[in-house]
Each structure stands twice: as C-alpha cells, then as structure tokens.
CSV table of N, CA and C and ligand atoms in Angstrom, one decimal:
chain,number,residue,atom,x,y,z
A,1,MET,N,-83.3,-63.6,53.9
A,1,MET,CA,-84.5,-63.1,52.9
A,1,MET,C,-84.8,-61.7,52.8
A,2,GLY,N,-85.3,-61.3,54.3
A,2,GLY,CA,-85.7,-59.8,54.2
A,2,GLY,C,-84.6,-59.1,53.9
A,3,LEU,N,-83.4,-59.2,54.4
A,3,LEU,CA,-82.2,-58.7,54.3
A,3,LEU,C,-82.2,-58.2,52.7
A,4,GLU,N,-82.1,-59.3,52.0
A,4,GLU,CA,-81.9,-59.4,50.6
A,4,GLU,C,-82.8,-58.6,49.8
A,5,ILE,N,-84.1,-58.8,50.2
A,5,ILE,CA,-85.1,-57.9,49.4
A,5,ILE,C,-84.8,-56.3,49.7
A,6,THR,N,-84.6,-56.0,51.1
A,6,THR,CA,-84.3,-54.6,51.5
A,6,THR,C,-82.9,-54.1,50.4
A,7,THR,N,-81.8,-55.0,50.5
A,7,THR,CA,-80.7,-54.5,49.5
A,7,THR,C,-81.1,-54.4,48.1
A,8,THR,N,-82.1,-55.3,47.6
A,8,THR,CA,-82.4,-55.1,46.2
A,8,THR,C,-83.0,-53.9,45.9
A,9,LYS,N,-83.9,-53.4,46.9
A,9,LYS,CA,-84.7,-52.1,46.8
A,9,LYS,C,-83.8,-50.9,47.0
A,10,LEU,N,-82.9,-51.0,47.7
A,10,LEU,CA,-81.9,-50.0,48.0
A,10,LEU,C,-81.2,-49.7,46.7
A,11,GLU,N,-80.8,-50.9,46.3
A,11,GLU,CA,-79.9,-50.7,44.8
A,11,GLU,C,-80.8,-50.1,43.8
A,12,ASP,N,-82.1,-50.6,43.7
A,12,ASP,CA,-82.8,-49.9,42.6
A,12,ASP,C,-83.2,-48.5,42.7
A,13,LEU,N,-83.0,-48.1,44.1
A,13,LEU,CA,-83.3,-46.7,44.4
A,13,LEU,C,-82.0,-45.9,44.1
A,14,ALA,N,-80.7,-46.5,44.3
A,14,ALA,CA,-79.6,-46.0,43.9
A,14,ALA,C,-79.5,-45.9,42.4
A,15,ASN,N,-79.8,-47.0,41.6
A,15,ASN,CA,-79.7,-47.0,40.1
A,15,ASN,C,-80.5,-45.9,39.6
A,16,TRP,N,-81.9,-45.7,40.2
A,16,TRP,CA,-82.6,-44.7,39.8
A,16,TRP,C,-81.9,-43.2,39.9
A,17,GLY,N,-81.3,-43.0,41.1
A,17,GLY,CA,-80.5,-41.7,41.2
A,17,GLY,C,-79.4,-41.5,40.2
A,18,ARG,N,-78.7,-42.8,40.1
A,18,ARG,CA,-77.5,-42.8,39.2
A,18,ARG,C,-77.8,-42.4,37.6
A,19,LYS,N,-79.1,-42.8,37.2
A,19,LYS,CA,-79.6,-42.9,35.8
A,19,LYS,C,-79.8,-41.5,35.4
A,20,PHE,N,-80.1,-40.6,36.4
A,20,PHE,CA,-80.6,-39.0,36.2
A,20,PHE,C,-79.5,-38.3,36.8
A,21,SER,N,-78.2,-38.5,37.1
A,21,SER,CA,-77.2,-37.7,37.3
A,21,SER,C,-75.8,-38.1,37.1
A,22,PHE,N,-75.6,-38.3,35.8
A,22,PHE,CA,-74.4,-38.7,35.3
A,22,PHE,C,-73.4,-37.6,35.3
A,23,PHE,N,-72.1,-37.6,35.6
A,23,PHE,CA,-71.3,-36.6,35.7
A,23,PHE,C,-70.3,-37.2,34.5
A,24,THR,N,-70.0,-36.3,33.7
A,24,THR,CA,-69.5,-36.9,32.5
A,24,THR,C,-67.9,-36.4,32.5
A,25,TYR,N,-67.0,-37.4,32.1
A,25,TYR,CA,-65.8,-36.9,31.8
A,25,TYR,C,-65.5,-37.1,30.3
A,26,PRO,N,-65.4,-35.9,29.6
A,26,PRO,CA,-65.3,-36.0,28.3
A,26,PRO,C,-63.7,-36.4,27.9
A,27,PHE,N,-63.4,-37.4,27.2
A,27,PHE,CA,-62.1,-37.7,26.7
A,27,PHE,C,-62.0,-37.5,25.5
A,28,ILE,N,-61.7,-36.3,24.9
A,28,ILE,CA,-61.9,-35.8,23.6
A,28,ILE,C,-60.7,-35.7,22.8
A,29,THR,N,-60.6,-36.6,21.6
A,29,THR,CA,-59.3,-36.6,21.0
A,29,THR,C,-59.4,-36.1,19.6
A,30,ALA,N,-60.6,-35.9,19.1
A,30,ALA,CA,-60.7,-35.8,17.7
A,30,ALA,C,-61.9,-34.9,17.1
A,31,CYS,N,-62.3,-35.1,15.9
A,31,CYS,CA,-63.1,-34.2,15.3
A,31,CYS,C,-64.6,-34.3,16.0
A,32,CYS,N,-64.9,-35.7,16.3
A,32,CYS,CA,-66.1,-35.9,17.2
A,32,CYS,C,-66.5,-34.7,18.1
A,33,GLY,N,-65.4,-34.2,18.6
A,33,GLY,CA,-65.4,-33.2,19.7
A,33,GLY,C,-66.6,-32.0,19.4
A,34,MET,N,-66.5,-31.6,18.2
A,34,MET,CA,-67.5,-30.8,17.8
A,34,MET,C,-68.8,-31.2,18.0
A,35,GLU,N,-69.1,-32.5,17.7
A,35,GLU,CA,-70.4,-32.8,18.0
A,35,GLU,C,-70.8,-32.9,19.4
A,36,PHE,N,-69.8,-33.6,20.1
A,36,PHE,CA,-70.0,-33.3,21.7
A,36,PHE,C,-70.3,-31.8,22.3
A,37,MET,N,-69.8,-30.8,21.7
A,37,MET,CA,-70.1,-29.7,21.9
A,37,MET,C,-71.3,-29.0,21.6
A,38,SER,N,-71.8,-29.8,20.4
A,38,SER,CA,-73.2,-29.3,20.0
A,38,SER,C,-74.3,-30.0,21.0
A,39,VAL,N,-74.0,-31.1,21.3
A,39,VAL,CA,-74.8,-31.9,22.2
A,39,VAL,C,-74.9,-31.3,23.7
A,40,ALA,N,-73.9,-30.6,24.1
A,40,ALA,CA,-73.8,-30.0,25.2
A,40,ALA,C,-74.4,-28.4,25.0
A,41,ALA,N,-74.8,-28.0,23.8
A,41,ALA,CA,-75.5,-26.7,23.7
A,41,ALA,C,-76.8,-26.8,24.2
A,42,PRO,N,-77.3,-25.5,24.3
A,42,PRO,CA,-78.8,-25.4,24.6
A,42,PRO,C,-79.8,-26.2,23.7
A,43,LYS,N,-79.5,-26.2,22.6
A,43,LYS,CA,-80.5,-26.7,21.5
A,43,LYS,C,-81.0,-28.0,21.8
A,44,TYR,N,-79.9,-28.8,22.2
A,44,TYR,CA,-80.4,-30.3,22.6
A,44,TYR,C,-80.7,-30.5,24.1
A,45,ASP,N,-80.4,-29.7,24.8
A,45,ASP,CA,-80.6,-29.5,26.3
A,45,ASP,C,-80.7,-31.0,27.0
A,46,ILE,N,-79.3,-31.3,27.1
A,46,ILE,CA,-79.0,-32.5,27.8
A,46,ILE,C,-79.3,-32.7,29.3
A,47,ALA,N,-79.5,-31.7,29.6
A,47,ALA,CA,-80.2,-31.3,31.1
A,47,ALA,C,-81.3,-32.1,31.4
A,48,ARG,N,-82.1,-32.5,30.3
A,48,ARG,CA,-83.4,-33.3,30.5
A,48,ARG,C,-83.2,-34.6,31.0
A,49,PHE,N,-81.8,-35.0,30.8
A,49,PHE,CA,-81.3,-36.4,31.2
A,49,PHE,C,-80.4,-36.4,32.3
A,50,GLY,N,-80.3,-35.2,33.0
A,50,GLY,CA,-79.4,-35.0,34.1
A,50,GLY,C,-78.0,-35.3,33.9
A,51,ALA,N,-77.5,-35.1,32.6
A,51,ALA,CA,-76.2,-35.3,32.2
A,51,ALA,C,-75.5,-34.0,31.8
A,52,GLU,N,-76.0,-32.9,32.2
A,52,GLU,CA,-75.3,-31.7,31.7
A,52,GLU,C,-74.1,-31.2,32.3
A,53,PHE,N,-73.6,-31.7,33.2
A,53,PHE,CA,-72.5,-31.1,34.0
A,53,PHE,C,-71.2,-32.0,33.6
A,54,PRO,N,-70.2,-31.4,32.6
A,54,PRO,CA,-69.1,-32.2,32.3
A,54,PRO,C,-68.1,-31.9,33.7
A,55,ARG,N,-67.3,-33.0,33.9
A,55,ARG,CA,-66.3,-32.7,35.0
A,55,ARG,C,-65.0,-33.1,34.4
A,56,PHE,N,-63.8,-32.3,34.7
A,56,PHE,CA,-62.6,-32.3,34.1
A,56,PHE,C,-61.7,-33.1,35.1
A,57,SER,N,-62.2,-33.7,36.1
A,57,SER,CA,-61.4,-34.7,37.0
A,57,SER,C,-62.1,-36.0,36.8
A,58,PRO,N,-61.5,-37.0,36.7
A,58,PRO,CA,-62.1,-38.3,36.7
A,58,PRO,C,-62.7,-38.8,38.1
A,59,ARG,N,-62.1,-38.1,39.1
A,59,ARG,CA,-62.6,-38.7,40.3
A,59,ARG,C,-64.0,-37.9,40.8
A,60,GLN,N,-64.3,-36.9,40.0
A,60,GLN,CA,-65.6,-36.3,40.2
A,60,GLN,C,-66.8,-36.9,39.1
A,61,SER,N,-66.3,-37.9,38.4
A,61,SER,CA,-67.2,-38.4,37.2
A,61,SER,C,-67.4,-39.9,37.3
A,62,ASP,N,-68.9,-40.2,36.7
A,62,ASP,CA,-68.8,-41.5,36.6
A,62,ASP,C,-69.4,-42.0,35.3
A,63,LEU,N,-69.2,-41.2,34.3
A,63,LEU,CA,-69.5,-41.4,32.9
A,63,LEU,C,-68.3,-41.0,32.1
A,64,MET,N,-67.7,-41.9,31.3
A,64,MET,CA,-66.4,-41.5,30.5
A,64,MET,C,-67.0,-41.4,28.9
A,65,MET,N,-67.1,-40.5,28.5
A,65,MET,CA,-67.5,-40.5,27.0
A,65,MET,C,-66.1,-40.3,26.3
A,66,VAL,N,-65.8,-41.3,25.3
A,66,VAL,CA,-64.2,-41.3,24.7
A,66,VAL,C,-64.9,-41.0,23.2
A,67,VAL,N,-64.5,-39.6,23.1
A,67,VAL,CA,-65.0,-39.0,21.8
A,67,VAL,C,-63.8,-38.8,20.9
A,68,GLY,N,-63.7,-39.7,19.8
A,68,GLY,CA,-62.8,-39.5,18.8
A,68,GLY,C,-61.8,-40.7,18.8
A,69,THR,N,-60.7,-40.6,17.9
A,69,THR,CA,-59.9,-41.7,17.6
A,69,THR,C,-58.9,-41.8,18.9
A,70,ILE,N,-58.7,-43.0,19.2
A,70,ILE,CA,-57.6,-43.3,20.2
A,70,ILE,C,-56.6,-44.1,19.4
A,71,THR,N,-55.3,-43.4,19.8
A,71,THR,CA,-54.0,-44.2,19.2
A,71,THR,C,-53.5,-45.1,20.0
A,72,GLU,N,-52.7,-46.0,19.8
A,72,GLU,CA,-52.0,-46.9,20.7
A,72,GLU,C,-51.2,-46.1,21.6
A,73,LYS,N,-50.5,-44.9,21.3
A,73,LYS,CA,-49.8,-44.2,22.3
A,73,LYS,C,-50.7,-43.6,23.5
A,74,GLN,N,-52.1,-43.3,23.0
A,74,GLN,CA,-53.1,-42.8,24.0
A,74,GLN,C,-53.6,-43.9,24.8
A,75,GLY,N,-53.5,-45.1,24.5
A,75,GLY,CA,-54.1,-46.0,25.3
A,75,GLY,C,-53.8,-46.3,26.7
A,76,PRO,N,-52.7,-46.2,27.1
A,76,PRO,CA,-52.3,-46.1,28.6
A,76,PRO,C,-52.8,-45.2,29.2
A,77,ALA,N,-52.8,-43.8,28.8
A,77,ALA,CA,-53.3,-42.5,29.3
A,77,ALA,C,-54.9,-43.1,29.4
A,78,LEU,N,-55.6,-43.5,28.6
A,78,LEU,CA,-57.1,-43.9,28.5
A,78,LEU,C,-57.2,-44.9,29.8
A,79,LYS,N,-56.5,-45.7,30.1
A,79,LYS,CA,-56.9,-46.8,31.0
A,79,LYS,C,-56.5,-46.1,32.4
A,80,ARG,N,-55.6,-45.1,32.4
A,80,ARG,CA,-55.0,-44.7,33.6
A,80,ARG,C,-56.1,-43.6,34.0
A,81,VAL,N,-56.9,-42.7,33.3
A,81,VAL,CA,-58.0,-42.1,33.5
A,81,VAL,C,-59.2,-42.8,34.0
A,82,TYR,N,-59.5,-44.0,33.0
A,82,TYR,CA,-60.5,-44.8,33.6
A,82,TYR,C,-60.6,-45.4,34.9
A,83,ASP,N,-59.3,-45.7,35.3
A,83,ASP,CA,-59.2,-46.4,36.6
A,83,ASP,C,-59.5,-45.3,37.7
A,84,GLN,N,-59.4,-44.0,37.5
A,84,GLN,CA,-59.5,-43.1,38.7
A,84,GLN,C,-61.2,-42.7,38.6
A,85,LEU,N,-61.7,-43.1,37.8
A,85,LEU,CA,-63.4,-42.8,37.7
A,85,LEU,C,-64.0,-43.3,39.1
A,86,ALA,N,-65.1,-42.6,39.4
A,86,ALA,CA,-65.9,-43.0,40.6
A,86,ALA,C,-66.5,-44.3,40.2
A,87,GLU,N,-66.7,-45.2,41.3
A,87,GLU,CA,-67.6,-46.5,40.9
A,87,GLU,C,-68.9,-46.3,41.4
A,88,PRO,N,-69.7,-46.9,40.6
A,88,PRO,CA,-69.5,-47.7,39.5
A,88,PRO,C,-69.4,-46.6,38.2
A,89,ALA,N,-68.5,-46.7,37.4
A,89,ALA,CA,-68.2,-46.0,36.2
A,89,ALA,C,-68.7,-46.7,35.1
A,90,PHE,N,-69.1,-45.9,34.0
A,90,PHE,CA,-70.0,-46.2,32.8
A,90,PHE,C,-69.2,-45.6,31.7
A,91,VAL,N,-69.1,-46.3,30.5
A,91,VAL,CA,-68.5,-45.7,29.5
A,91,VAL,C,-69.2,-45.8,28.3
A,92,ILE,N,-69.3,-44.6,27.5
A,92,ILE,CA,-69.8,-44.6,26.0
A,92,ILE,C,-68.7,-44.1,25.1
A,93,ALA,N,-68.8,-45.2,24.0
A,93,ALA,CA,-68.0,-45.0,22.9
A,93,ALA,C,-68.6,-44.0,21.8
A,94,PHE,N,-68.2,-42.7,21.7
A,94,PHE,CA,-68.8,-41.8,21.0
A,94,PHE,C,-68.3,-41.5,19.5
A,95,GLY,N,-69.0,-42.3,18.6
A,95,GLY,CA,-68.5,-42.2,17.3
A,95,GLY,C,-67.9,-43.7,16.8
A,96,VAL,N,-67.5,-43.7,15.5
A,96,VAL,CA,-67.3,-45.0,14.8
A,96,VAL,C,-65.7,-45.1,15.2
A,97,CYS,N,-65.1,-44.2,15.3
A,97,CYS,CA,-63.5,-44.3,15.7
A,97,CYS,C,-63.3,-44.8,17.0
A,98,ALA,N,-64.2,-44.5,18.2
A,98,ALA,CA,-63.9,-44.8,19.4
A,98,ALA,C,-64.4,-46.2,19.4
A,99,SER,N,-65.5,-46.5,18.6
A,99,SER,CA,-66.3,-47.9,18.8
A,99,SER,C,-65.5,-49.0,18.2
A,100,THR,N,-64.8,-48.6,16.9
A,100,THR,CA,-64.3,-49.8,16.2
A,100,THR,C,-62.8,-49.3,15.5
A,101,GLY,N,-62.4,-48.0,15.8
A,101,GLY,CA,-61.1,-47.6,14.9
A,101,GLY,C,-61.6,-46.8,13.7
A,102,GLY,N,-62.7,-46.9,13.4
A,102,GLY,CA,-63.3,-46.3,12.0
A,102,GLY,C,-62.6,-46.7,10.9
A,103,PHE,N,-62.3,-45.7,10.0
A,103,PHE,CA,-61.6,-45.9,8.7
A,103,PHE,C,-60.1,-46.1,8.7
A,104,TYR,N,-59.7,-46.0,10.0
A,104,TYR,CA,-58.2,-46.0,10.2
A,104,TYR,C,-57.6,-47.5,10.3
A,105,GLN,N,-57.4,-47.9,9.3
A,105,GLN,CA,-56.9,-49.5,9.3
A,105,GLN,C,-55.4,-49.5,9.2
A,106,ASN,N,-55.0,-48.9,10.3
A,106,ASN,CA,-53.3,-49.0,10.3
A,106,ASN,C,-53.0,-49.3,11.7
A,107,TYR,N,-51.5,-49.5,12.1
A,107,TYR,CA,-51.0,-50.0,13.1
A,107,TYR,C,-51.1,-49.0,14.2
A,108,SER,N,-51.4,-47.8,13.9
A,108,SER,CA,-51.3,-46.8,15.0
A,108,SER,C,-52.5,-46.5,15.7
A,109,VAL,N,-53.6,-47.0,15.3
A,109,VAL,CA,-54.8,-46.6,15.7
A,109,VAL,C,-55.5,-47.8,16.5
A,110,VAL,N,-56.2,-47.8,17.7
A,110,VAL,CA,-56.9,-48.8,18.4
A,110,VAL,C,-58.0,-49.0,17.7
A,111,PRO,N,-58.2,-50.4,17.4
A,111,PRO,CA,-59.5,-50.6,16.6
A,111,PRO,C,-60.7,-51.0,17.5
A,112,GLY,N,-61.0,-49.9,18.6
A,112,GLY,CA,-62.2,-49.8,19.2
A,112,GLY,C,-61.7,-50.0,20.8
A,113,ILE,N,-62.2,-48.7,21.5
A,113,ILE,CA,-61.6,-48.8,22.8
A,113,ILE,C,-62.0,-49.8,23.8
A,114,ASP,N,-62.9,-50.9,23.2
A,114,ASP,CA,-63.0,-52.1,24.3
A,114,ASP,C,-61.7,-52.9,24.4
A,115,GLN,N,-61.1,-52.7,23.4
A,115,GLN,CA,-59.5,-53.4,23.8
A,115,GLN,C,-58.9,-53.1,24.9
A,116,ILE,N,-59.2,-51.9,25.5
A,116,ILE,CA,-58.4,-51.3,26.7
A,116,ILE,C,-59.4,-51.2,27.8
A,117,ILE,N,-60.6,-50.7,27.6
A,117,ILE,CA,-61.5,-50.5,28.7
A,117,ILE,C,-62.8,-51.2,28.4
A,118,PRO,N,-63.9,-51.6,29.4
A,118,PRO,CA,-65.0,-52.1,29.1
A,118,PRO,C,-66.2,-50.9,28.7
A,119,VAL,N,-66.9,-51.2,27.7
A,119,VAL,CA,-67.8,-50.2,27.1
A,119,VAL,C,-69.1,-50.6,27.1
A,120,ASP,N,-70.1,-49.7,27.7
A,120,ASP,CA,-71.4,-49.9,28.0
A,120,ASP,C,-72.3,-49.5,26.7
A,121,VAL,N,-72.0,-48.6,26.0
A,121,VAL,CA,-72.9,-48.1,24.9
A,121,VAL,C,-71.8,-47.7,23.6
A,122,TYR,N,-72.2,-48.2,22.5
A,122,TYR,CA,-71.4,-47.7,21.2
A,122,TYR,C,-72.5,-46.8,20.5
A,123,ILE,N,-71.9,-45.6,20.4
A,123,ILE,CA,-72.7,-44.8,19.4
A,123,ILE,C,-72.1,-44.7,18.0
A,124,PRO,N,-72.8,-45.2,17.0
A,124,PRO,CA,-72.1,-45.1,15.5
A,124,PRO,C,-72.2,-43.7,15.0
A,125,GLY,N,-71.7,-43.8,13.9
A,125,GLY,CA,-71.7,-42.4,13.0
A,125,GLY,C,-70.4,-41.6,13.0
A,126,CYS,N,-70.2,-41.1,11.9
A,126,CYS,CA,-68.8,-40.4,11.7
A,126,CYS,C,-69.3,-38.8,11.1
A,127,PRO,N,-69.3,-38.0,12.2
A,127,PRO,CA,-69.6,-38.2,13.3
A,127,PRO,C,-71.0,-38.3,13.7
A,128,PRO,N,-71.4,-38.9,14.9
A,128,PRO,CA,-72.8,-39.1,15.3
A,128,PRO,C,-73.7,-37.8,15.4
A,129,ARG,N,-74.9,-37.8,14.8
A,129,ARG,CA,-76.0,-36.9,15.1
A,129,ARG,C,-76.1,-36.6,16.5
A,130,PRO,N,-76.5,-35.3,17.0
A,130,PRO,CA,-76.6,-35.2,18.5
A,130,PRO,C,-77.8,-36.1,19.0
A,131,GLU,N,-78.7,-36.4,18.0
A,131,GLU,CA,-79.9,-37.1,18.3
A,131,GLU,C,-79.6,-38.6,18.6
A,132,GLN,N,-78.6,-39.2,18.0
A,132,GLN,CA,-78.0,-40.3,18.3
A,132,GLN,C,-77.4,-40.4,19.7
A,133,VAL,N,-76.6,-39.3,20.0
A,133,VAL,CA,-75.8,-39.2,21.2
A,133,VAL,C,-77.0,-39.4,22.4
A,134,LEU,N,-78.0,-38.7,22.1
A,134,LEU,CA,-79.1,-38.6,23.2
A,134,LEU,C,-79.8,-40.1,23.4
A,135,ASP,N,-79.9,-40.7,22.2
A,135,ASP,CA,-80.4,-42.0,22.2
A,135,ASP,C,-79.4,-42.9,23.0
A,136,GLY,N,-78.2,-42.6,22.8
A,136,GLY,CA,-77.2,-43.3,23.4
A,136,GLY,C,-77.3,-43.1,25.0
A,137,ILE,N,-77.4,-42.0,25.4
A,137,ILE,CA,-77.7,-41.6,26.7
A,137,ILE,C,-78.9,-42.4,27.5
A,138,MET,N,-79.9,-42.4,26.6
A,138,MET,CA,-81.1,-43.1,27.0
A,138,MET,C,-80.8,-44.5,27.2
A,139,LEU,N,-80.1,-45.0,26.5
A,139,LEU,CA,-80.0,-46.4,26.2
A,139,LEU,C,-79.1,-46.8,27.6
A,140,LEU,N,-78.2,-46.1,28.0
A,140,LEU,CA,-77.3,-46.3,29.2
A,140,LEU,C,-78.1,-46.1,30.3
A,141,GLN,N,-79.1,-45.1,30.4
A,141,GLN,CA,-79.9,-44.9,31.6
A,141,GLN,C,-80.6,-46.1,31.8
A,142,LYS,N,-81.1,-46.7,30.6
A,142,LYS,CA,-82.0,-47.9,30.9
A,142,LYS,C,-81.0,-49.3,31.5
A,143,LYS,N,-79.8,-49.1,30.9
A,143,LYS,CA,-78.9,-50.3,31.4
A,143,LYS,C,-78.5,-49.9,32.8
A,144,VAL,N,-78.3,-48.7,33.3
A,144,VAL,CA,-78.2,-48.4,34.6
A,144,VAL,C,-79.2,-48.9,35.6
A,145,ALA,N,-80.5,-48.4,35.3
A,145,ALA,CA,-81.6,-48.7,36.1
A,145,ALA,C,-81.9,-50.2,35.9
A,146,GLU,N,-81.4,-51.0,35.2
A,146,GLU,CA,-81.6,-52.5,35.3
A,146,GLU,C,-80.2,-53.1,35.7
A,147,GLY,N,-79.3,-52.5,36.0
A,147,GLY,CA,-78.2,-53.0,36.7
A,147,GLY,C,-77.3,-53.7,35.8
A,148,ARG,N,-77.4,-53.4,34.4
A,148,ARG,CA,-76.6,-54.3,33.4
A,148,ARG,C,-75.3,-53.7,32.9
A,149,THR,N,-74.9,-52.7,33.7
A,149,THR,CA,-73.6,-52.1,33.0
A,149,THR,C,-72.5,-53.2,33.4
A,150,HIS,N,-71.5,-53.0,32.8
A,150,HIS,CA,-70.1,-53.8,33.2
A,150,HIS,C,-69.8,-53.9,34.7
A,151,ASN,N,-69.8,-52.4,35.3
A,151,ASN,CA,-69.2,-52.6,36.5
A,151,ASN,C,-70.2,-52.9,37.5
A,152,GLN,N,-71.6,-52.6,37.2
A,152,GLN,CA,-72.7,-53.0,38.0
A,152,GLN,C,-72.7,-54.5,38.0
A,153,VAL,N,-72.5,-55.2,37.0
A,153,VAL,CA,-72.4,-56.7,37.1
A,153,VAL,C,-71.4,-57.2,37.8
A,154,ARG,N,-70.1,-56.6,37.7
A,154,ARG,CA,-68.8,-57.0,38.4
A,154,ARG,C,-69.0,-56.7,39.9
A,155,GLU,N,-69.8,-55.4,40.4
A,155,GLU,CA,-69.8,-55.4,41.9
A,155,GLU,C,-70.6,-56.5,42.5
A,156,ARG,N,-71.8,-56.6,41.6
A,156,ARG,CA,-72.7,-57.8,42.2
A,156,ARG,C,-72.2,-59.1,42.3
A,157,ARG,N,-71.3,-59.3,41.3
A,157,ARG,CA,-70.7,-60.8,41.3
A,157,ARG,C,-69.6,-60.8,42.5
A,158,GLU,N,-68.9,-59.6,42.6
A,158,GLU,CA,-67.8,-59.7,43.8
A,158,GLU,C,-68.6,-59.9,45.2
A,159,ALA,N,-69.8,-59.1,45.3
A,159,ALA,CA,-70.4,-59.2,46.7
A,159,ALA,C,-71.0,-60.5,46.8
A,160,LEU,N,-71.4,-61.2,45.8
A,160,LEU,CA,-71.9,-62.8,45.8
A,160,LEU,C,-70.7,-63.6,46.4
A,161,GLU,N,-69.6,-63.3,45.7
A,161,GLU,CA,-68.2,-64.1,45.9
A,161,GLU,C,-67.9,-63.8,47.5
A,162,ARG,N,-68.0,-62.8,47.9
A,162,ARG,CA,-67.6,-62.4,49.3
A,162,ARG,C,-68.7,-63.1,50.2
A,163,ARG,N,-70.0,-63.1,50.0
A,163,ARG,CA,-71.0,-63.6,50.7
A,163,ARG,C,-70.5,-65.2,50.9
A,164,GLU,N,-70.4,-65.5,49.6
A,164,GLU,CA,-70.0,-67.2,49.7
A,164,GLU,C,-68.9,-67.6,50.6
A,165,ARG,N,-67.7,-66.8,50.4
A,165,ARG,CA,-66.7,-67.0,51.1
A,165,ARG,C,-67.1,-66.7,52.7
A,166,GLN,N,-67.8,-65.8,53.0
A,166,GLN,CA,-68.1,-65.9,54.6
A,166,GLN,C,-68.9,-67.1,54.9
A,167,ASN,N,-69.9,-67.5,54.1
A,167,ASN,CA,-70.5,-68.5,54.4
A,167,ASN,C,-69.8,-69.9,54.5
A,168,GLU,N,-68.8,-70.0,53.7
A,168,GLU,CA,-67.9,-71.2,54.0
A,168,GLU,C,-67.1,-71.1,55.2
A,169,GLY,N,-66.7,-69.8,55.6
A,169,GLY,CA,-66.2,-69.8,56.7
A,169,GLY,C,-66.9,-69.7,58.0
A,170,ALA,N,-68.1,-69.6,57.9
A,170,ALA,CA,-68.9,-69.6,59.2
A,170,ALA,C,-69.3,-70.9,59.5
B,201,SF4,S1,-65.9,-40.9,13.9
B,201,SF4,FE1,-65.3,-39.3,12.4
B,201,SF4,S2,-65.9,-37.3,13.1
B,201,SF4,FE2,-65.6,-38.8,14.8
B,201,SF4,S3,-63.4,-38.8,15.2
B,201,SF4,FE3,-63.4,-40.4,13.7
B,201,SF4,S4,-63.2,-39.3,12.0
B,201,SF4,FE4,-63.6,-37.7,13.3
C-alpha cells in the first residue's frame, strides 16, 4: 500500500514535469507548416507552455506534431519516426488534413493519422489559428498531468500486467 502511494506520487511529479517540457518533433508535410511557424514565432510565445524547442531527431522528442496532409506513401515513414520517439510519446494532429484527411476524399490521402499512430489531441481548422494550437497544447498538458494520454495508459496497463504475472509466479 505504502509503495503504491509513493509510486503514484512519483508519477504525478513526473507528469507535472512532462507537461511543462514538451520537446516537439514537427512532422511537416504541407501548408499548415506556415501556421506552425507562426505559433513558434515570438508573438504567440509558446515558451509559456514549455514547448518552444523543436527537435529534429525523434529520439530527442516526446511530442510529435503532425502538420499537414499525410499520403499513403508517407504513412510508413510517419510510423517509423513515431516508433523512435522517447517514451512516453504524445501526438497532436495539427489541422483538419492530419485529423481526418480534410477535403482530400481520394485514394492517395490517409483519412486521419489515427489510422497509423495513436493521437492524443486533434486540432481542427484549415489551417488552425495559432490560438487553437495553443489551446490544443493546453489540452495535452491537462491530459499528461492526469495520465490520460495513449502511451501513459498503455504503460500503466503493462505495469499492472507485469505485477499480476509476478504475483501469480510468487
Ligand atoms: S488543413 Fe488546410 S492548411 Fe492544413 S495542410 Fe490541410 S489544406 Fe493545408
């Protein structure tokens, strides 16, 4: 019991740190990229949310922002980059193309990146306004603090399964 309380408190502390230190990997493929640059510019001061440092190596990032249209051909590359992110990794679908395929109703465009990787926050708009992006980041911060993102839930489930297996073996 005591160990569980200590573990929970440590996790809360780690999540508090995570929510104020996103290291973003921008996976930019299309016109939404202009809006990403705008958010990263001084006017919107994304540093207030601890998310101002883009990293161009997935191994140094824990937040993937998929910015723009993803075609079927790009799908495997997106998955490969996602698999290299530091754990626990978070994903934001930036704009309607990344979220749903947007107005591209054709065979070559993926109808939403959640067909390929798990998504924690969807930001609507074509393109989204910078204020919407900041709103999306704040929503992600809330989910991270509460441990409700896909990877945090998966990690907890795996830890529970491990403990159950150990108890069965004991
Ligand atoms: S959502 Fe609109 S602005 Fe963004 S990539 Fe798609 S078409 Fe371009």
